[in-house]
PDB file of C-alpha atoms in Angstrom:
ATOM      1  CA  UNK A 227       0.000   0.000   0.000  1.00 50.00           C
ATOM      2  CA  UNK A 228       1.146   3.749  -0.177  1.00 51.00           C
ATOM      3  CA  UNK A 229       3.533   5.861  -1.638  1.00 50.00           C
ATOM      4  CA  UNK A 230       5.472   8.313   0.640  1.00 51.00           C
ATOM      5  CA  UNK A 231       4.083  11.546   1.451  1.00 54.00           C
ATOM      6  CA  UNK A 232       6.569  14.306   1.668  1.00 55.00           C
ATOM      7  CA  UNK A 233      10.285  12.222   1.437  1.00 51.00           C
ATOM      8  CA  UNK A 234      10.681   8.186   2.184  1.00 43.00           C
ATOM      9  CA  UNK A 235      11.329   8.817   5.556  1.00 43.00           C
ATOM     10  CA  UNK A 236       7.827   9.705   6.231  1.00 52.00           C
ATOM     11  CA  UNK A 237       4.066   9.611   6.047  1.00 66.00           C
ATOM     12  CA  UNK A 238       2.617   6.833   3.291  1.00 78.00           C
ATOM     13  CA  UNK A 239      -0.512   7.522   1.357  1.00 83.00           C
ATOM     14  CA  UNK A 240      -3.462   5.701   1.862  1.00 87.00           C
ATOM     15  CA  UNK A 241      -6.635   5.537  -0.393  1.00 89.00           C
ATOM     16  CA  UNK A 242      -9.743   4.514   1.498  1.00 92.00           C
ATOM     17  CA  UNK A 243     -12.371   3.332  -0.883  1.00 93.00           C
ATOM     18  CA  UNK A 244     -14.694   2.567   2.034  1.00 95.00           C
ATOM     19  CA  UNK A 245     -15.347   2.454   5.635  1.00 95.00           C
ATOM     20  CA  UNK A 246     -18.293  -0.575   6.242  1.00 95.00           C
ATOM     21  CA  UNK A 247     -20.208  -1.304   9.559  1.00 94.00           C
ATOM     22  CA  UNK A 248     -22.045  -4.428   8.604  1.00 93.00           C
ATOM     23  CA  UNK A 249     -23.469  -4.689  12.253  1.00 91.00           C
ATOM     24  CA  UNK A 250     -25.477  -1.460  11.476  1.00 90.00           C
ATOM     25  CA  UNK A 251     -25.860  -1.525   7.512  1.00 91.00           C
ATOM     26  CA  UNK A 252     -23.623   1.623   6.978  1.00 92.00           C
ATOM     27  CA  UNK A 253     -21.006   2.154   4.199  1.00 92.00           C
ATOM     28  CA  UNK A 254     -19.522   5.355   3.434  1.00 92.00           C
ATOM     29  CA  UNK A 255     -17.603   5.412   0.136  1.00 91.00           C
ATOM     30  CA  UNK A 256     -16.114   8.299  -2.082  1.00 88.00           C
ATOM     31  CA  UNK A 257     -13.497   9.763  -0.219  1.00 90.00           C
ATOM     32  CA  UNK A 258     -11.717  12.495  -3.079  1.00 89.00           C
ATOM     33  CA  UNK A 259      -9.695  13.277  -0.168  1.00 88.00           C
ATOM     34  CA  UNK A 260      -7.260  10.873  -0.042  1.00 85.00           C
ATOM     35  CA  UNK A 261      -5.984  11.773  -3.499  1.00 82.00           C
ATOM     36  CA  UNK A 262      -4.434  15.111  -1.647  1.00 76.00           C
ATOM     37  CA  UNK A 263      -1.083  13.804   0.002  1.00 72.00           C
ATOM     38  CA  UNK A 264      -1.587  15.330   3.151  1.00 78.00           C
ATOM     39  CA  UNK A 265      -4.909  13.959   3.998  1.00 86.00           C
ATOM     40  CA  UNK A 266      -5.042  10.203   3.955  1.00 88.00           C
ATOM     41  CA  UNK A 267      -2.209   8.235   5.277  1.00 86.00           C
ATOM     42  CA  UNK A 268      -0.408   6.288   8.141  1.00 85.00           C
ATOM     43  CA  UNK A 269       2.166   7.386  10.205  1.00 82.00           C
ATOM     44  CA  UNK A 270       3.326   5.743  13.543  1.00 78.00           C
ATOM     45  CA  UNK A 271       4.245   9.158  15.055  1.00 82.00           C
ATOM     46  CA  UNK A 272       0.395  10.244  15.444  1.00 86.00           C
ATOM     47  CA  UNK A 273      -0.795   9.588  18.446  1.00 89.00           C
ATOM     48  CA  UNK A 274      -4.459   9.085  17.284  1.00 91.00           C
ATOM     49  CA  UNK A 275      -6.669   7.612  14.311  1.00 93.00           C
ATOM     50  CA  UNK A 276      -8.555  10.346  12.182  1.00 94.00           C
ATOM     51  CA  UNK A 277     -11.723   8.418  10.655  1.00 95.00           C
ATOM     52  CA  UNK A 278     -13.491  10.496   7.531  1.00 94.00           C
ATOM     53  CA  UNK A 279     -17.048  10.183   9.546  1.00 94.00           C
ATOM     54  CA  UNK A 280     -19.439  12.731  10.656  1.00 93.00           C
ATOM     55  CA  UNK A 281     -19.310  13.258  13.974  1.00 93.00           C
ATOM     56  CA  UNK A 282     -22.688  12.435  14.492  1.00 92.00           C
ATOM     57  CA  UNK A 283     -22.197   8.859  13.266  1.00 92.00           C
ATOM     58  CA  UNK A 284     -19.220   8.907  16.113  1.00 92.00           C
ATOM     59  CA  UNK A 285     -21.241  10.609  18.775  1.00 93.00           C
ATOM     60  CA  UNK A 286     -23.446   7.411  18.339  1.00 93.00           C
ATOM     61  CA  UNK A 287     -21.250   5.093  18.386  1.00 93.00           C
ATOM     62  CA  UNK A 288     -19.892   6.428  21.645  1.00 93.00           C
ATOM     63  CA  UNK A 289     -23.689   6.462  23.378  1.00 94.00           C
ATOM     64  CA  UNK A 290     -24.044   2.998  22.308  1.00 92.00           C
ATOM     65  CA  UNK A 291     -24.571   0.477  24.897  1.00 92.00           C
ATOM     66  CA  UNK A 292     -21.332  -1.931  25.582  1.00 89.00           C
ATOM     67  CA  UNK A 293     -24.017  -5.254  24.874  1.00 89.00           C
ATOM     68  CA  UNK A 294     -24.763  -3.639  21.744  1.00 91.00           C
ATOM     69  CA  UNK A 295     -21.249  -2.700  20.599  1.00 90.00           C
ATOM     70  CA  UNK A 296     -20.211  -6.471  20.920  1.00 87.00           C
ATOM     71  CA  UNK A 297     -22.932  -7.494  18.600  1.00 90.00           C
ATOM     72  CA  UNK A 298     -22.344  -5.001  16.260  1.00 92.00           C
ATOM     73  CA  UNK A 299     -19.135  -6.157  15.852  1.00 90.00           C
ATOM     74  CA  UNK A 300     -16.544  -4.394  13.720  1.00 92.00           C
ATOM     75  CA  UNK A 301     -16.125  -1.048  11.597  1.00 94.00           C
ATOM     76  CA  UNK A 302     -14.435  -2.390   8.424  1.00 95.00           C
ATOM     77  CA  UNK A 303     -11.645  -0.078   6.095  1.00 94.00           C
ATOM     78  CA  UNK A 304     -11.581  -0.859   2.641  1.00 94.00           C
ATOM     79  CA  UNK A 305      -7.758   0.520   1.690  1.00 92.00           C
ATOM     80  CA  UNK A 306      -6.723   0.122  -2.017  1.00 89.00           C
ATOM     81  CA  UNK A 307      -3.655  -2.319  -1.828  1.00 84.00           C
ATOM     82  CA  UNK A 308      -0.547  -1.755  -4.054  1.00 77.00           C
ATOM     83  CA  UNK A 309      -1.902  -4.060  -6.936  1.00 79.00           C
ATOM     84  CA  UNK A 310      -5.162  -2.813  -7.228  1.00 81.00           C
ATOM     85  CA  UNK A 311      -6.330  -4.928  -4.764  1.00 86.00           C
ATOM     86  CA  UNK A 312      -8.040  -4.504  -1.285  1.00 90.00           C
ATOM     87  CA  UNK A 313      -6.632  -4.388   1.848  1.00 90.00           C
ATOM     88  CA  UNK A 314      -9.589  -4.697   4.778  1.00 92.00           C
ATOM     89  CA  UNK A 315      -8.620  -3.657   7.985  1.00 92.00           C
ATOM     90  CA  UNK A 316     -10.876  -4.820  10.661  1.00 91.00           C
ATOM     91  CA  UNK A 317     -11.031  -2.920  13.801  1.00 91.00           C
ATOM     92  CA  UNK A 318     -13.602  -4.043  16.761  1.00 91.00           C
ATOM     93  CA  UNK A 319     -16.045  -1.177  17.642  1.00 92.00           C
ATOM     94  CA  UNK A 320     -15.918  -2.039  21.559  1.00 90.00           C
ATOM     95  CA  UNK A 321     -12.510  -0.853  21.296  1.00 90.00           C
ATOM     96  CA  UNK A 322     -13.098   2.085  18.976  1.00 92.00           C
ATOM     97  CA  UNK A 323     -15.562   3.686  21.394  1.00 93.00           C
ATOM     98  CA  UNK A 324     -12.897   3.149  24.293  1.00 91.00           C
ATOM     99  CA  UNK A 325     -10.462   4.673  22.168  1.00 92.00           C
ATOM    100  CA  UNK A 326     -12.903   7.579  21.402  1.00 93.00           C
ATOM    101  CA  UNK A 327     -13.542   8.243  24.927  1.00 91.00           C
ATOM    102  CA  UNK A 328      -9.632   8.352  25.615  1.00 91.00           C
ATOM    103  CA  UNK A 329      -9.360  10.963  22.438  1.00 92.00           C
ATOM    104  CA  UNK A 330      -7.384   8.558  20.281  1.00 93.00           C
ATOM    105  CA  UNK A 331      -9.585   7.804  17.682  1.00 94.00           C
ATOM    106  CA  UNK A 332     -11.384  11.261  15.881  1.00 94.00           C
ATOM    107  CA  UNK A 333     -14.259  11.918  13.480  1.00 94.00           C
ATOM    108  CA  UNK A 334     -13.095  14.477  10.900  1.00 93.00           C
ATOM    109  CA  UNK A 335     -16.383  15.163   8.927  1.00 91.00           C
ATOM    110  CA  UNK A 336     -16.807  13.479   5.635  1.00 87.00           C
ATOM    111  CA  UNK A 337     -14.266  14.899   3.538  1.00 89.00           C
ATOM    112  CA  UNK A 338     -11.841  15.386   6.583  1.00 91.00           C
ATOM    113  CA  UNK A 339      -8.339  13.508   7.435  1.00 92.00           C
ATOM    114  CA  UNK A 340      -8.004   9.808   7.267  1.00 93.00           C
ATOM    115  CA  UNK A 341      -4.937   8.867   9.260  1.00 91.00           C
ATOM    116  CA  UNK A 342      -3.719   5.273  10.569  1.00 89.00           C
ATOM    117  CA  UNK A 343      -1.543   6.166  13.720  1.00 89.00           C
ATOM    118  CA  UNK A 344      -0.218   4.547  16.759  1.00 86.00           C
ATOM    119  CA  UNK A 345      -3.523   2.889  18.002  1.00 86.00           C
ATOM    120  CA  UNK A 346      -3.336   0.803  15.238  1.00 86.00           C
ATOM    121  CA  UNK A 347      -0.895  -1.338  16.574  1.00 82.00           C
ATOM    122  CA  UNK A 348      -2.506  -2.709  18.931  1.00 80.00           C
ATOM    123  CA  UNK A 349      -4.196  -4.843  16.168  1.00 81.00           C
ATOM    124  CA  UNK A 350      -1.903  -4.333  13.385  1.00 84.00           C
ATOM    125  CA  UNK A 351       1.823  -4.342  12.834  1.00 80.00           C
ATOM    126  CA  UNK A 352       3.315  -2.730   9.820  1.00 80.00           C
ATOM    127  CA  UNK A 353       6.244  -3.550   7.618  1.00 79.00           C
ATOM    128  CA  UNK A 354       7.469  -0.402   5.724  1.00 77.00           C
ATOM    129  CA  UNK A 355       9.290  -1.574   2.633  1.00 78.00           C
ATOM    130  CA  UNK A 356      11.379   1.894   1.409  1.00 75.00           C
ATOM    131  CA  UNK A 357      12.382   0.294  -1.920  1.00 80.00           C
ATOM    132  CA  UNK A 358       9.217  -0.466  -3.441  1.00 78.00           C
ATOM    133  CA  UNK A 359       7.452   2.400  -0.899  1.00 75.00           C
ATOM    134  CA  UNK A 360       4.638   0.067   0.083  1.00 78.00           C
ATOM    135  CA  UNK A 361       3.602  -0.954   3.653  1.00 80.00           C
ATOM    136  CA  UNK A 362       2.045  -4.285   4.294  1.00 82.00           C
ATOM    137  CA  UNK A 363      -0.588  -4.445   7.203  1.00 83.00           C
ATOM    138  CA  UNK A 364       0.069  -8.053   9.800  1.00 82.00           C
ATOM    139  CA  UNK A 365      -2.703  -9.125  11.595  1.00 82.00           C
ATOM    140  CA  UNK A 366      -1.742  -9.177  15.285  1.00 76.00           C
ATOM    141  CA  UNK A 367      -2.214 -12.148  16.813  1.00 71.00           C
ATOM    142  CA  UNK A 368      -3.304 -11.921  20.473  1.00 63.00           C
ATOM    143  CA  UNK A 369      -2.850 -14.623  23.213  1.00 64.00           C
ATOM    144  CA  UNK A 370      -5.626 -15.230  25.235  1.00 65.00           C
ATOM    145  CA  UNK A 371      -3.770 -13.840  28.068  1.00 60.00           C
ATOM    146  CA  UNK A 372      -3.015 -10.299  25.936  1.00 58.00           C
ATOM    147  CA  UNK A 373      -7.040 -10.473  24.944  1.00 61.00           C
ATOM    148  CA  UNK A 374      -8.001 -10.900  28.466  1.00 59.00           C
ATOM    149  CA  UNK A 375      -5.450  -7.888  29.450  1.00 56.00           C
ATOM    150  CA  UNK A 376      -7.082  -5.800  27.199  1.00 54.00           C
ATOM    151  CA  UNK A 377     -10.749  -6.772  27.243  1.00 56.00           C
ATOM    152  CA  UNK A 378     -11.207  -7.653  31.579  1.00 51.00           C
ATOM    153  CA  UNK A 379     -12.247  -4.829  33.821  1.00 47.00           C
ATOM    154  CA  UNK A 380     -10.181  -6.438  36.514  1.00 42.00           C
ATOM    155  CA  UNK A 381      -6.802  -6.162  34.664  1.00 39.00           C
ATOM    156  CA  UNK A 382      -7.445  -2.536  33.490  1.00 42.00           C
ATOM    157  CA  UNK A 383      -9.994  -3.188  30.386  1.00 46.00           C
ATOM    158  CA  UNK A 384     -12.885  -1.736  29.376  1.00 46.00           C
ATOM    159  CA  UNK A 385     -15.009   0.131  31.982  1.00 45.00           C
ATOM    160  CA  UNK A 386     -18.610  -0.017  31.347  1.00 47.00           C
ATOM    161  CA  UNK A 387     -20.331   2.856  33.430  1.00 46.00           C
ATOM    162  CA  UNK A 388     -23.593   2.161  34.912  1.00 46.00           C
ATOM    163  CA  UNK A 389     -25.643   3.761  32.023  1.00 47.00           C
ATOM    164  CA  UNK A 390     -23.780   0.577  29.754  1.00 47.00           C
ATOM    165  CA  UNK A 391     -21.681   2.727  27.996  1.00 45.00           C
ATOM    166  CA  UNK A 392     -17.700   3.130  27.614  1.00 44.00           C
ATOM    167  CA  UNK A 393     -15.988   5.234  29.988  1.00 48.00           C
ATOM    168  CA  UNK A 394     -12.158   5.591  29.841  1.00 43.00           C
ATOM    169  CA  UNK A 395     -10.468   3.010  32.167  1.00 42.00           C
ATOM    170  CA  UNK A 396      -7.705   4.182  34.799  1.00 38.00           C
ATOM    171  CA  UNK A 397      -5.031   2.329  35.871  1.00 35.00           C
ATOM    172  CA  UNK A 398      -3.433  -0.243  33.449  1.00 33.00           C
ATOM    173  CA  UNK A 399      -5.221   0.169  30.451  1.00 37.00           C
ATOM    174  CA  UNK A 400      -4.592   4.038  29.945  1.00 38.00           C
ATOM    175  CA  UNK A 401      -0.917   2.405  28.958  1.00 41.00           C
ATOM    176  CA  UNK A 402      -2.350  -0.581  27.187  1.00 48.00           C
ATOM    177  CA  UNK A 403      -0.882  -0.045  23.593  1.00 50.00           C
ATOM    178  CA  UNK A 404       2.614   0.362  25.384  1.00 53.00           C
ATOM    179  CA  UNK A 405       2.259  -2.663  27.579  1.00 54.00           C
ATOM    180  CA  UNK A 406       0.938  -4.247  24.364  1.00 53.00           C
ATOM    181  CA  UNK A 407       4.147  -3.521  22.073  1.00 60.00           C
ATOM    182  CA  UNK A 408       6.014  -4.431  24.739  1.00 61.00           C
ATOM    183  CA  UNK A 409       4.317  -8.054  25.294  1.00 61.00           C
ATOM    184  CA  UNK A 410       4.137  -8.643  21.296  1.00 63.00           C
ATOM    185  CA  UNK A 411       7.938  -7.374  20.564  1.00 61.00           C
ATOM    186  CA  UNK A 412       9.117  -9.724  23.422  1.00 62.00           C
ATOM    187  CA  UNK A 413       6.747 -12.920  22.196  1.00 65.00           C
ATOM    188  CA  UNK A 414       8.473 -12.105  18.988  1.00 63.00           C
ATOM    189  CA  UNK A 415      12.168 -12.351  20.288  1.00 61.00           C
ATOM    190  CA  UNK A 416      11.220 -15.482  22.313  1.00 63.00           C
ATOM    191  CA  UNK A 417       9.952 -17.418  18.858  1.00 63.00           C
ATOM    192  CA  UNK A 418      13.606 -16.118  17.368  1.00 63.00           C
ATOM    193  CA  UNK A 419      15.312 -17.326  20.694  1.00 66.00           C
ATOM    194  CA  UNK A 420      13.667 -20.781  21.089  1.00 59.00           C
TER     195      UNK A 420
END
């Protein structure tokens, strides 16, 4: 995917053909935006995601109840891959709403900024190739200990306020993508090791 923005040392372009959320029969398509270099791309030195949504659509999303969220499921990003093909980034809404409410995920308005930025990695990694100025997105693979980190109220998780919605957690989770990185780079050196 991508070209680099401004010099190969920095942002890479993304075009977003669609954002899907099967769960509640929305699909938003036609974003002209992203053929402007500055306004659709990924870049692991943003601390946020910028999603091309009203905020409306966000604003409900956030007032949803935690029950429903689960069912729902998961927003879907239709990203045009390097070969014409699609990339489809899947991204749960539970954890989009919690991100919301912490400020790391934004709605820009329909023809704002689409940018992938350091949230993603807590369900993505990404391999920047600077010769052939592509980036390929790796599905992260979770243990069930990492999932139950991330997901259990106990351990720092979600916090589901007494209305049923998402409130931001304290404690553990506020550091979650850190602790994350951490966790996945050192499962990674242990398969090299052993």
């Amino acid at each position: 995917l991508g070209l680099p923005c401004r010099n190969k040392y920095e942002w890479y372009m993304l075009k977003l053909d669609s954002i899907r959320m099967p769960g509640l029969n929305m699909t938003q398509s036609g974003f002209s935006q992203c053929n402007e270099c500055v306004k659709c791309y990924t870049d692991s030195g943003t601390s946020w995601i910028s999603l091309p949504l009203p905020q409306s659509q966000c604003n409900d999303l956030m007032n949803t109840k935690v029950d429903t969220l689960k069912i729902l499921g998961s927003m879907l990003l239709d990203i045009e891959g390097a070969n014409s093909s699609t990339v489809t980034l899947s991204l749960p809404l539970l954890w989009l709403v919690e991100q919301m409410n912490l400020n790391r995920v934004r709605c820009s308005g329909a023809s704002g900024d689409f940018i992938l930025g350091f949230p993603l990695f807590q369900y993505y990694y990404l391999a920047f190739d600077m010769e052939s100025k592509t980036i390929t997105f790796v599905d992260l693979q979770l243990s069930n200990e990492i999932e139950a980190f991330l997901g259990g109220t106990k351990l720092g998780g979600n916090k589901e306020s007494s209305s049923g919605t998402i409130e931001p957690s304290s404690g553990y989770h506020v550091c979650s993508t850190n602790s994350l990185i951490a966790i996945s780079f050192l499962q990674l050196v242990l398969q090299y090791i052993l």
